GROMACS .gro file of C-alpha atoms in nm:
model
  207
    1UNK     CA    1  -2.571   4.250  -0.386
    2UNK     CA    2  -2.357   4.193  -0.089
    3UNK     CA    3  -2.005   4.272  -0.072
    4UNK     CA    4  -1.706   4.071   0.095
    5UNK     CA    5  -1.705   4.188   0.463
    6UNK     CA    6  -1.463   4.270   0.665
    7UNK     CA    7  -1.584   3.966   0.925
    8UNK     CA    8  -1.573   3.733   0.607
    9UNK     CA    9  -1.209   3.807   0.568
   10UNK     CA   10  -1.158   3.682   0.945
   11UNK     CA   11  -1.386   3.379   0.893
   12UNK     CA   12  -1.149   3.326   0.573
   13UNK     CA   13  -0.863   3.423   0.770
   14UNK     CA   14  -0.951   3.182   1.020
   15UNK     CA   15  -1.073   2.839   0.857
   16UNK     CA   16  -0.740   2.887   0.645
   17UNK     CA   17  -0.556   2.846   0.951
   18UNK     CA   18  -0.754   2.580   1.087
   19UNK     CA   19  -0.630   2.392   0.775
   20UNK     CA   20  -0.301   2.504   0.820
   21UNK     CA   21  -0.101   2.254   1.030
   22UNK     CA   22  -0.357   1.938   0.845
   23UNK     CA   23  -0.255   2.060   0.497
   24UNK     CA   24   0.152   2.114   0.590
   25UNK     CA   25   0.139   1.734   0.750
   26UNK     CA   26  -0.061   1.626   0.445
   27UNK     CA   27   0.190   1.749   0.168
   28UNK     CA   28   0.476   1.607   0.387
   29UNK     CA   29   0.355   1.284   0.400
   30UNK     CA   30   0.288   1.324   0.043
   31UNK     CA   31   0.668   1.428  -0.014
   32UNK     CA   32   0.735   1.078   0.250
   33UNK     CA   33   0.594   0.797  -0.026
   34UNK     CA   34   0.691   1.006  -0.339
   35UNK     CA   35   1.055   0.980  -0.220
   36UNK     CA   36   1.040   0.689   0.018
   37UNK     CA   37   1.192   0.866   0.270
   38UNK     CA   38   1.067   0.898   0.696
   39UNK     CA   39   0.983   0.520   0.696
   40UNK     CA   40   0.877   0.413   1.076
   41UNK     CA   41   0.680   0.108   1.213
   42UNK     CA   42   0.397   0.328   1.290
   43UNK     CA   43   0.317   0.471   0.894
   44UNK     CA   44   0.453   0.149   0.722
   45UNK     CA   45   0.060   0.069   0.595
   46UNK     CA   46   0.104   0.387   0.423
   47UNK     CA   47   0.429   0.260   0.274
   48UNK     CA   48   0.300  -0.067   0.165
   49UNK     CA   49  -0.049   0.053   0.002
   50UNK     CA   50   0.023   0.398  -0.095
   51UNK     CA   51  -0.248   0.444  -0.296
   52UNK     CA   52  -0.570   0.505  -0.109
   53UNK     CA   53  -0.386   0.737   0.150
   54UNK     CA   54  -0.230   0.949  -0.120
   55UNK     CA   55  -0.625   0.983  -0.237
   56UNK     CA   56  -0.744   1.042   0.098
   57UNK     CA   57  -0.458   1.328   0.162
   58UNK     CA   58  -0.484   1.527  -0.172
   59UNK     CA   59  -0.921   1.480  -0.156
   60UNK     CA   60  -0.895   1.646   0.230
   61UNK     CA   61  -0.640   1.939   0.072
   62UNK     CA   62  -0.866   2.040  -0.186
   63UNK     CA   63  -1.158   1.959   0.016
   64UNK     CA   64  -1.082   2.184   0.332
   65UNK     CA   65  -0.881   2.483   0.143
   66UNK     CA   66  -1.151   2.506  -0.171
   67UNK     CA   67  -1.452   2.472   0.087
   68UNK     CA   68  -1.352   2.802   0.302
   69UNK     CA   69  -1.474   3.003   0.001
   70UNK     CA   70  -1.783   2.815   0.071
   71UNK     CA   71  -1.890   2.934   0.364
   72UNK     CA   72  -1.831   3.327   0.354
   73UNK     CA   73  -2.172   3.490   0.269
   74UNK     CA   74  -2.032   3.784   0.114
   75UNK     CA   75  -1.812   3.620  -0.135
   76UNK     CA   76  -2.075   3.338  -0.212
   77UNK     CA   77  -2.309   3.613  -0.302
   78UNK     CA   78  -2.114   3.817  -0.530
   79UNK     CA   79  -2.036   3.457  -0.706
   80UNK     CA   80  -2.291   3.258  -0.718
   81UNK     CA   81  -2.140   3.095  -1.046
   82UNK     CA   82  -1.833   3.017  -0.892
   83UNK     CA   83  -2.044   2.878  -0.613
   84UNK     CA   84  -2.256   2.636  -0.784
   85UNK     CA   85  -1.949   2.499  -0.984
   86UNK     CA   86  -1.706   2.460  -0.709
   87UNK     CA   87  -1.957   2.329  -0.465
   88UNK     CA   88  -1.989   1.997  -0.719
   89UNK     CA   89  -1.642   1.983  -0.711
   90UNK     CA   90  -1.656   2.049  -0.334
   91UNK     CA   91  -1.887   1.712  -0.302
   92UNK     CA   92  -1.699   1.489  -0.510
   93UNK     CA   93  -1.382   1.553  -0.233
   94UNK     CA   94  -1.627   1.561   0.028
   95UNK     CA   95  -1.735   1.213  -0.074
   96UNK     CA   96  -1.403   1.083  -0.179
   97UNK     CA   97  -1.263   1.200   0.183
   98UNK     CA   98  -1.521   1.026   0.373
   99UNK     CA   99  -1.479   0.680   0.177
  100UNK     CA  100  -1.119   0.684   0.171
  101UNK     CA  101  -1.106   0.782   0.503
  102UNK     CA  102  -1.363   0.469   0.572
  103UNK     CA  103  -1.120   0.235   0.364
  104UNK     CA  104  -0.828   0.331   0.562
  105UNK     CA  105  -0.998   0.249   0.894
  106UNK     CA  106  -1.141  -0.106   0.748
  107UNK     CA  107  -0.811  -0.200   0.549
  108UNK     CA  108  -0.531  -0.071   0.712
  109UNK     CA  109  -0.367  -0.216   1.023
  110UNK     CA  110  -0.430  -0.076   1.343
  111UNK     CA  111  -0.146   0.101   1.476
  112UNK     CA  112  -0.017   0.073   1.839
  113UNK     CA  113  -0.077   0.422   1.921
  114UNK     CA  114  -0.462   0.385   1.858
  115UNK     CA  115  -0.689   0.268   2.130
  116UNK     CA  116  -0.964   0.025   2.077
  117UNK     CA  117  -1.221   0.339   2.089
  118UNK     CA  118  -1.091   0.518   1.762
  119UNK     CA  119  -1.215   0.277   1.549
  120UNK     CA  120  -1.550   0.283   1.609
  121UNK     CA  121  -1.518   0.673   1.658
  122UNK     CA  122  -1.364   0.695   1.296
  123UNK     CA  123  -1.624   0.457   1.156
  124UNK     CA  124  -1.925   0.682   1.272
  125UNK     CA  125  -1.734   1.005   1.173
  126UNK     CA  126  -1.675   0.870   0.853
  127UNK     CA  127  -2.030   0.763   0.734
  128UNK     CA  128  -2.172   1.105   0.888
  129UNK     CA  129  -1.983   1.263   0.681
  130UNK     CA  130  -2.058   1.060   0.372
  131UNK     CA  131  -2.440   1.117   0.505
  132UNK     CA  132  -2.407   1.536   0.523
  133UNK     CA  133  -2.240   1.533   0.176
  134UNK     CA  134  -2.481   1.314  -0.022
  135UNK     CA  135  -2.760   1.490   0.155
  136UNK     CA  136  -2.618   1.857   0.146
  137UNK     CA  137  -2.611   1.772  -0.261
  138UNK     CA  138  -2.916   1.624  -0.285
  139UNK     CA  139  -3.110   1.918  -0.129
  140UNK     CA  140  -2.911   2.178  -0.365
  141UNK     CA  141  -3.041   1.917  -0.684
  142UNK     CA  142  -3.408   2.021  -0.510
  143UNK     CA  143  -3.318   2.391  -0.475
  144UNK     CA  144  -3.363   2.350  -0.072
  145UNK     CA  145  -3.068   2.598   0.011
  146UNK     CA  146  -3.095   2.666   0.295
  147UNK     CA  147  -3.113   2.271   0.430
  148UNK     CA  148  -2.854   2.232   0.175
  149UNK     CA  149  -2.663   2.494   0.369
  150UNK     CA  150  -2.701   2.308   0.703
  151UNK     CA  151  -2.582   1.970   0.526
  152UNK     CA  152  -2.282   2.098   0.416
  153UNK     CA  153  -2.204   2.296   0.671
  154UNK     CA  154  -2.202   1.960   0.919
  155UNK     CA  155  -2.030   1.814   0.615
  156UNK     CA  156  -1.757   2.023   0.603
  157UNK     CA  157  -1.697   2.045   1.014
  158UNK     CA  158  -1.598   1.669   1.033
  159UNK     CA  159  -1.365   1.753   0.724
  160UNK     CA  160  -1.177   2.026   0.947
  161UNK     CA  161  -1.168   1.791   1.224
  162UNK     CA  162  -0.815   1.707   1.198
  163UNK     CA  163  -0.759   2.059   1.253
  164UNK     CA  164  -0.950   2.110   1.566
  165UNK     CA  165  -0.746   1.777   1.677
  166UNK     CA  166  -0.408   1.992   1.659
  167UNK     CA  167  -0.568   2.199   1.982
  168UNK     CA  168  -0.689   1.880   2.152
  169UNK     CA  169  -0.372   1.757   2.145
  170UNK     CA  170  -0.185   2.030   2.241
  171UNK     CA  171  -0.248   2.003   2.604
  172UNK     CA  172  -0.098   1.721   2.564
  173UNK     CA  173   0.242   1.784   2.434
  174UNK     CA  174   0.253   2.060   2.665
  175UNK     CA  175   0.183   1.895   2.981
  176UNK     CA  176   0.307   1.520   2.934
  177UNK     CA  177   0.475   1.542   2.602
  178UNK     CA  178   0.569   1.262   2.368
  179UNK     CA  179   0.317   1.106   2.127
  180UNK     CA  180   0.023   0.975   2.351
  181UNK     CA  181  -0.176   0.617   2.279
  182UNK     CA  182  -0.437   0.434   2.414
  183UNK     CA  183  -0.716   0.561   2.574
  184UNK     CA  184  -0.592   0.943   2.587
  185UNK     CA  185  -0.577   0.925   2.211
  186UNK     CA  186  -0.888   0.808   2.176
  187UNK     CA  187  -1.017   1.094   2.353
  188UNK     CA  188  -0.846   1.363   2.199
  189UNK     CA  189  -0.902   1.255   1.864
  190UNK     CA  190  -1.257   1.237   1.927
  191UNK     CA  191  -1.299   1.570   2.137
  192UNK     CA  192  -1.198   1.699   1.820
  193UNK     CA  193  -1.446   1.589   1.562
  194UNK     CA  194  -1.707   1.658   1.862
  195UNK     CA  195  -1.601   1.990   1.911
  196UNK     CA  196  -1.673   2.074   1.535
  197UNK     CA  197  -2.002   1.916   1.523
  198UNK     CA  198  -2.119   2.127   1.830
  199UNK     CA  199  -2.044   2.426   1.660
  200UNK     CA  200  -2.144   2.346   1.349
  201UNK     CA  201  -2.515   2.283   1.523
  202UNK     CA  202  -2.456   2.623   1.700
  203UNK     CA  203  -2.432   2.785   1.384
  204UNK     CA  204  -2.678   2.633   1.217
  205UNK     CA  205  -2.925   2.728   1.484
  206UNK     CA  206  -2.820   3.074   1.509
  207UNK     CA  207  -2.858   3.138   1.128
   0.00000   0.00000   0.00000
């Protein structure tokens, strides 16, 4: 039986902190439309329907934080249990996050800042995600694990996306500073989502 490794702490160590900065905006903007406080022009829709975004926010938390345990082979192996029980949790918020996150890109206004690339980008990150999940599950139901492994692997690499998407950004503030829009948005929030889907394929070829 395999024991937790001392890389599996740094692949904890590090997918933790790729949620990091995601999760901290997440709870404040939770914290924003509990107490009706940091109302602007730009998050308004959030105001006004606060509903689906409060879903999409807490299904992303638990999705992202619970799903690092996922993904470390020593401490999947030494509880397999805990695996199998979480992982059906793990695809109901996987599912829930892709199909609120759809909803808010169909429903909700589009805000100045986003260019008229982001939509479609969100759109096609947002049903390959739904895809991975439903597929990742499906192949676990036929005890394929290790395509189930693949699935959910891409699955859970669009789901850290908005983590990767602090980095993109941060060239950004550094450089030009201010919020950026448009096109440059556009980019950055895509280069993000890309980024993780290259190296989830990268790992899923080198396993």
């Amino acid at each position: 039986m395999n024991s937790t490794t001392k890389k599996d702490y740094w692949v904890i160590g590090f997918l933790l902190f790729l949620c990091l900065v995601p999760s901290i905006a997440g709870v404040i903007r939770i914290s924003q439309l509990i107490t009706g406080s940091g109302y602007t022009v730009e998050n308004q829709r959030f105001f006004n329907d606060p509903i689906p975004v409060l879903i999409h926010i807490v299904a992303v938390l638990i999705y992202s934080i619970l799903g690092v345990f996922q993904f470390v082979p020593g401490f999947r192996t030494r509880n397999l249990k805990w695996h199998r029980t979480s992982g059906k949790i793990l695809v109901f918020f996987g599912l829930t996050t892709a199909i609120s996150g759809l909803w808010l890109t169909l429903v909700y206004p589009k805000v100045p800042t986003d260019g008229d690339w982001l939509f479609g980008i969100r759109i096609v990150v947002g049903l390959w995600m739904l895809v991975c999940v439903a597929l990742g599950f499906i192949y676990a139901l036929k005890n394929q694990f290790k395509i189930h492994s693949h699935w959910m692997i891409r699955g859970y690499a669009i789901g850290l996306g908005a983590g990767t998407q602090v980095f993109t950004h941060l060239p950004w503030f550094i450089f030009v500073g201010g919020d950026p829009s448009g096109i440059p948005r556009d980019l950055m929030m895509g280069a993000g989502w890309l980024i993780n889907f290259l190296f989830a394929e990268w790992m899923i070829r080198k396993k």
